[in-house]
PDB file of C-alpha atoms in Angstrom:
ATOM      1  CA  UNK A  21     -16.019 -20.748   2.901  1.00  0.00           C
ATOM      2  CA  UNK A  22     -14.749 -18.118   4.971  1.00  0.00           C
ATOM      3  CA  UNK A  23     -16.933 -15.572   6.017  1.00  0.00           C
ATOM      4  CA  UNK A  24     -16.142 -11.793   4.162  1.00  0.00           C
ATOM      5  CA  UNK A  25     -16.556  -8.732   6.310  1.00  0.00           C
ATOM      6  CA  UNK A  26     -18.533  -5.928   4.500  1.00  0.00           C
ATOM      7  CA  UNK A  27     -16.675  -2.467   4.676  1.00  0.00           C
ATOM      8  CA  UNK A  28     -18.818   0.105   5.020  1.00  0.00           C
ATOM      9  CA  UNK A  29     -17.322   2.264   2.355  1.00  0.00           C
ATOM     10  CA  UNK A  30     -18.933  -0.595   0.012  1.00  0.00           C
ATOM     11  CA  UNK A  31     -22.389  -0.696   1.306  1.00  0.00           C
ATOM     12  CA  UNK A  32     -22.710   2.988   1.078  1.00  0.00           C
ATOM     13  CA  UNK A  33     -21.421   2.760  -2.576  1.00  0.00           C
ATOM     14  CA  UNK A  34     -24.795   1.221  -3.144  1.00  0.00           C
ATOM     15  CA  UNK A  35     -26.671   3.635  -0.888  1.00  0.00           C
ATOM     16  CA  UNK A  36     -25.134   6.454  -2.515  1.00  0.00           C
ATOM     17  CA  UNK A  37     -24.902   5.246  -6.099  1.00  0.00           C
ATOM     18  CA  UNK A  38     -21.725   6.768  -6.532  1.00  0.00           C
ATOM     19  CA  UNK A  39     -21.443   6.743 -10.106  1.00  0.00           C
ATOM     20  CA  UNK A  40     -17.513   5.896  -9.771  1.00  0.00           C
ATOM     21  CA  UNK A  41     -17.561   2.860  -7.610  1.00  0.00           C
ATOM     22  CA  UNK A  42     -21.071   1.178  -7.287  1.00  0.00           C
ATOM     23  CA  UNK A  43     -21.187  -1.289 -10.329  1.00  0.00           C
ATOM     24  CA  UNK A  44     -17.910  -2.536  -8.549  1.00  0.00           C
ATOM     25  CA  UNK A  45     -19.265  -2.624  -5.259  1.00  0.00           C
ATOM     26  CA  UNK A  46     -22.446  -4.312  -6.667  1.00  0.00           C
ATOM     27  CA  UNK A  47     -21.119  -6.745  -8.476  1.00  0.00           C
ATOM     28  CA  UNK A  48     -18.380  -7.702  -6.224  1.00  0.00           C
ATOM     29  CA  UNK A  49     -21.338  -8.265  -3.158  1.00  0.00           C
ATOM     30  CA  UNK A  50     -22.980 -10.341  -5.415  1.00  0.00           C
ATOM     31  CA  UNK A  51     -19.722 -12.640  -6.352  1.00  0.00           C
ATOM     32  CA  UNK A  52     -18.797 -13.064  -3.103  1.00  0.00           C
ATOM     33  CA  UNK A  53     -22.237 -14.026  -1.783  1.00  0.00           C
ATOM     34  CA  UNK A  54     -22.708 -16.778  -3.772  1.00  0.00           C
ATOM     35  CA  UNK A  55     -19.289 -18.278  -1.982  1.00  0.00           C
ATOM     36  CA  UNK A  56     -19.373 -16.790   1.728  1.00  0.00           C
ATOM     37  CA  UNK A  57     -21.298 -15.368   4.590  1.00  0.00           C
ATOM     38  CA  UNK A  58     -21.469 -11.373   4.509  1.00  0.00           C
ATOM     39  CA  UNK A  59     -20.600  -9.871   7.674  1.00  0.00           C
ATOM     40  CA  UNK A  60     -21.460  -6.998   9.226  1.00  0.00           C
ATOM     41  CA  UNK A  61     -20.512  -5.578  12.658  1.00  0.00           C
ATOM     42  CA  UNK A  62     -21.770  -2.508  14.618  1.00  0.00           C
ATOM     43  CA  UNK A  63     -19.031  -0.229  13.674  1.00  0.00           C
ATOM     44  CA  UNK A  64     -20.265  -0.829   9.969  1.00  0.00           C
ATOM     45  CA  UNK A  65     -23.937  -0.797  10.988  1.00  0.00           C
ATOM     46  CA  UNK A  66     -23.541   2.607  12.339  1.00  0.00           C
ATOM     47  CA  UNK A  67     -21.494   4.142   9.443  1.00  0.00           C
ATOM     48  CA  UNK A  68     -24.164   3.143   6.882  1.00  0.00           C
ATOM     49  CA  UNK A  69     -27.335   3.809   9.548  1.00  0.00           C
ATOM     50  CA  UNK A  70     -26.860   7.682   9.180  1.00  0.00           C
ATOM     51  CA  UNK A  71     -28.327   7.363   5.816  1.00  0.00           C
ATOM     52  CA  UNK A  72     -31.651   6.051   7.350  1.00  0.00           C
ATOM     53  CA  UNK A  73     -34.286   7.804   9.378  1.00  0.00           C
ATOM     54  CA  UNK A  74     -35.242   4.400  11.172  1.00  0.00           C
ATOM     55  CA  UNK A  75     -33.871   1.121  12.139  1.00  0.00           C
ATOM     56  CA  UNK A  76     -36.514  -0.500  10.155  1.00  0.00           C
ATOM     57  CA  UNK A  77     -34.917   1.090   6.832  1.00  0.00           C
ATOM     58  CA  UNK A  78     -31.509   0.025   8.025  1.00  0.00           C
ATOM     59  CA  UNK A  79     -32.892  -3.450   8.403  1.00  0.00           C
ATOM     60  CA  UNK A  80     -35.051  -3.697   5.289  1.00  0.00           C
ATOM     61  CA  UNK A  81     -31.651  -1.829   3.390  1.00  0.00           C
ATOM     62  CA  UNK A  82     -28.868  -5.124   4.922  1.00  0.00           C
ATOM     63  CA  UNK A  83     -31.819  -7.665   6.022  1.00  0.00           C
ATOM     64  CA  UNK A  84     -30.020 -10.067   7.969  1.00  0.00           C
ATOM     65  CA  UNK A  85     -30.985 -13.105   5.723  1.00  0.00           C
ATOM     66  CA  UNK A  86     -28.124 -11.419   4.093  1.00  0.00           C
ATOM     67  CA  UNK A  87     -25.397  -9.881   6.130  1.00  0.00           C
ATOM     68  CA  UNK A  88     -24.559 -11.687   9.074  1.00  0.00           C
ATOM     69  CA  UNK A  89     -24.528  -9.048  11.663  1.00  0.00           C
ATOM     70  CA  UNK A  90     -21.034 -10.401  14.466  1.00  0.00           C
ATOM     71  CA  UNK A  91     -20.504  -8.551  17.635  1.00  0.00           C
ATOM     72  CA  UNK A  92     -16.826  -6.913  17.531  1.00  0.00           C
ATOM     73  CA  UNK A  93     -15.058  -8.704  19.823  1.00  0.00           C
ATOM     74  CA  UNK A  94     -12.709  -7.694  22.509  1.00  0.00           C
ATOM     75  CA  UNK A  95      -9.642  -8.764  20.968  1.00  0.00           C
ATOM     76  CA  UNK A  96     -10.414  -6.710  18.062  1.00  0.00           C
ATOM     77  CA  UNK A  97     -11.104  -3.889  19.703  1.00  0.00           C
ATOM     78  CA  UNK A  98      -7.543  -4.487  21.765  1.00  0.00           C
ATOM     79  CA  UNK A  99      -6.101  -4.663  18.247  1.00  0.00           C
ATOM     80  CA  UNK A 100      -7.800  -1.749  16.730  1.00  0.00           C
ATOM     81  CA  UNK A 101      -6.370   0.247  19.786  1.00  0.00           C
ATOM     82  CA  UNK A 102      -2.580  -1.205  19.058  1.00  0.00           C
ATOM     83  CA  UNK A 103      -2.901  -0.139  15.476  1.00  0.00           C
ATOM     84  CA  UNK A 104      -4.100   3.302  16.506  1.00  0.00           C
ATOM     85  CA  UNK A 105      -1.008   3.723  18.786  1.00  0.00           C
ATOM     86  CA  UNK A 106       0.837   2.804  15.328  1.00  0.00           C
ATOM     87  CA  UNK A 107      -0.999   5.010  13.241  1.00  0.00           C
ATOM     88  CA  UNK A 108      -0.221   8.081  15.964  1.00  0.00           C
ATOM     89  CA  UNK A 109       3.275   6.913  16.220  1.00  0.00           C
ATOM     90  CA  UNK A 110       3.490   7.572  12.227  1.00  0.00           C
ATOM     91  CA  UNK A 111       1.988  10.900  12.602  1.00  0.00           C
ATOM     92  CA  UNK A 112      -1.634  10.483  12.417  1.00  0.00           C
ATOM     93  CA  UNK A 113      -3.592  13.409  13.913  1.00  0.00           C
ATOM     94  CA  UNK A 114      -7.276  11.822  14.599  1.00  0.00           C
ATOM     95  CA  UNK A 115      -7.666  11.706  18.458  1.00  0.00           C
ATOM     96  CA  UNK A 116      -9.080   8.575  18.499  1.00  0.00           C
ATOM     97  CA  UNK A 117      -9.670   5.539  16.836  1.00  0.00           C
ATOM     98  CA  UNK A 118     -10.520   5.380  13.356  1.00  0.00           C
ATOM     99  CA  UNK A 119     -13.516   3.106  12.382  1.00  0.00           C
ATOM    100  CA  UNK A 120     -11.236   1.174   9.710  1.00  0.00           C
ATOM    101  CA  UNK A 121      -9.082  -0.284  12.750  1.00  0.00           C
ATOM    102  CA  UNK A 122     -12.131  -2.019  14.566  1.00  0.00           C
ATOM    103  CA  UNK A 123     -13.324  -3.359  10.910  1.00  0.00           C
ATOM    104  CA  UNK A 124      -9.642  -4.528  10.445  1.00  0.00           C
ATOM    105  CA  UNK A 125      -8.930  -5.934  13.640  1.00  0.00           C
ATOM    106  CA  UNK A 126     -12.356  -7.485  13.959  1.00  0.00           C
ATOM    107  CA  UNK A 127     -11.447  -9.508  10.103  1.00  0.00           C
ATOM    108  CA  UNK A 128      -7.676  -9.927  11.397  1.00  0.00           C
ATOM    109  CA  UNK A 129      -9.441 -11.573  14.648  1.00  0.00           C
ATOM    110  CA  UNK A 130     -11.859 -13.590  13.538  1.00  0.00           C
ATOM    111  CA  UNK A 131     -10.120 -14.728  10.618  1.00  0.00           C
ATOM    112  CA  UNK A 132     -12.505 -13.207   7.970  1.00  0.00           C
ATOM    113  CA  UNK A 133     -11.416 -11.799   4.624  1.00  0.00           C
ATOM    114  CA  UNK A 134     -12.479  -7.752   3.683  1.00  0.00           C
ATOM    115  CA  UNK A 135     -14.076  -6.719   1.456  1.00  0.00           C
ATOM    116  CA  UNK A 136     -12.927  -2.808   0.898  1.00  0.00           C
ATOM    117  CA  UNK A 137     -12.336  -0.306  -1.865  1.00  0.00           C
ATOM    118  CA  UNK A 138     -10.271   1.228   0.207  1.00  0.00           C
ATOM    119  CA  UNK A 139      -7.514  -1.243   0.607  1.00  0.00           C
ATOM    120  CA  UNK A 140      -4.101   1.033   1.572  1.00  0.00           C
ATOM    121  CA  UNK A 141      -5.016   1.391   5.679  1.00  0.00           C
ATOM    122  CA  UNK A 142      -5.712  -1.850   5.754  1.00  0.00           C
ATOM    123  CA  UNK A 143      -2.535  -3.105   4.332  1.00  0.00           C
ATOM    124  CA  UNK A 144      -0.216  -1.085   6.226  1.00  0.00           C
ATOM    125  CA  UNK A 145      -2.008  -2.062   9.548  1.00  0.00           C
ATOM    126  CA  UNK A 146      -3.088  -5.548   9.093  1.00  0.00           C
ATOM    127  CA  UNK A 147      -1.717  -6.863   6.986  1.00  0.00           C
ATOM    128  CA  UNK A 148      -2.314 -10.130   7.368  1.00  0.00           C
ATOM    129  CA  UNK A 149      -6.391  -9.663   6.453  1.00  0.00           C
ATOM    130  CA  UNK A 150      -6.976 -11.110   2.777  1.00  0.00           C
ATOM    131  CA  UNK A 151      -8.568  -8.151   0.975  1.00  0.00           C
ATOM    132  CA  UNK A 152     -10.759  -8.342  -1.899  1.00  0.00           C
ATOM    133  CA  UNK A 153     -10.157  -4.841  -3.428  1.00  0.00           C
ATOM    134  CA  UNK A 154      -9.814  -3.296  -6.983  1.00  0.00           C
TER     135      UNK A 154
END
C-alpha cells in the first residue's frame, strides 16, 4: 500500500490532546496503519520535537517500529521552494518557506498520500497529493 506521510499538525493532536481534534487524529493513525507505512520526515520531526526535552522522548513518543522516518529529498525541497514563490505571488507575507510546502512537496515527490487536518494549503498547492482529511 502506499506509504501515508504523517502531518505534524496530527501527531501533536495526540501530544496535545486537543479536545477538538484528537479522537480524529487517533483513530484515523490507527486506520491507516493497519493498511500503510507511516512516514515521517525531519521537517515533521522537528515540529513535534519542541514538545520534548530529549531525543529519547521524541523517540519513545514516534518509535520508529512505527513511523518510518524518510529523508526530504531534493526535489521536494525544489518543489516546496516553487510553491513558496506561488504562495508570495498570491500575497503571502511569511519570508520564507512554510513547513507545510516541504511536507507537501516531499508526499507530491515521493508519491505518498497525507495525512492532514489541515487540508486547504495543501490543495491549493499540490494538488495532486491524495489527502486523507475530515
Amino acid at each position: 500500500m502506499t506509504p501515508v506521510l504523517v502531518d505534524s499538525n496530527v501527531l501533536l493532536d495526540q501530544l496535545t490532546e486537543d479536545p477538538r481534534w484528537v479522537a480524529w487524529s487517533d483513530n484515523m493513525i490507527a486506520r491507516v496503519a493497519e493498511t500503510a507505512p507511516l512516514v515521517i520526515n525531519p521537517i515533521i520531526y522537528a515540529e513535534v520535537s519542541i514538545r520534548f526535552r530529549s531525543i529519547e522522548e521524541v523517540e519513545e513518543a514516534f518509535p520508529p517500529s512505527y513511523f518510518r522516518r524518510d529523508p526530504l529529498p531534493f526535489e521536494a525541497a525544489f518543489l516546496a521552494g516553487k510553491a513558496y514563490m506561488a504562495y508570495r505571488r498570491r500575497g503571502g507575507r511569511r519570508r520564507s518557506p512554510l513547513p507545510d510546502f516541504f511536507i507537501g512537496a516531499h508526499a507530491a515527490v515521493a508519491g505518498y498520500r497525507l495525512l492532514t487536518r489541515d487540508a486547504r494549503r495543501y490543495k491549493s498547492y499540490f494538488p495532486t497529493v491524495p489527502l486523507i482529511a475530515p
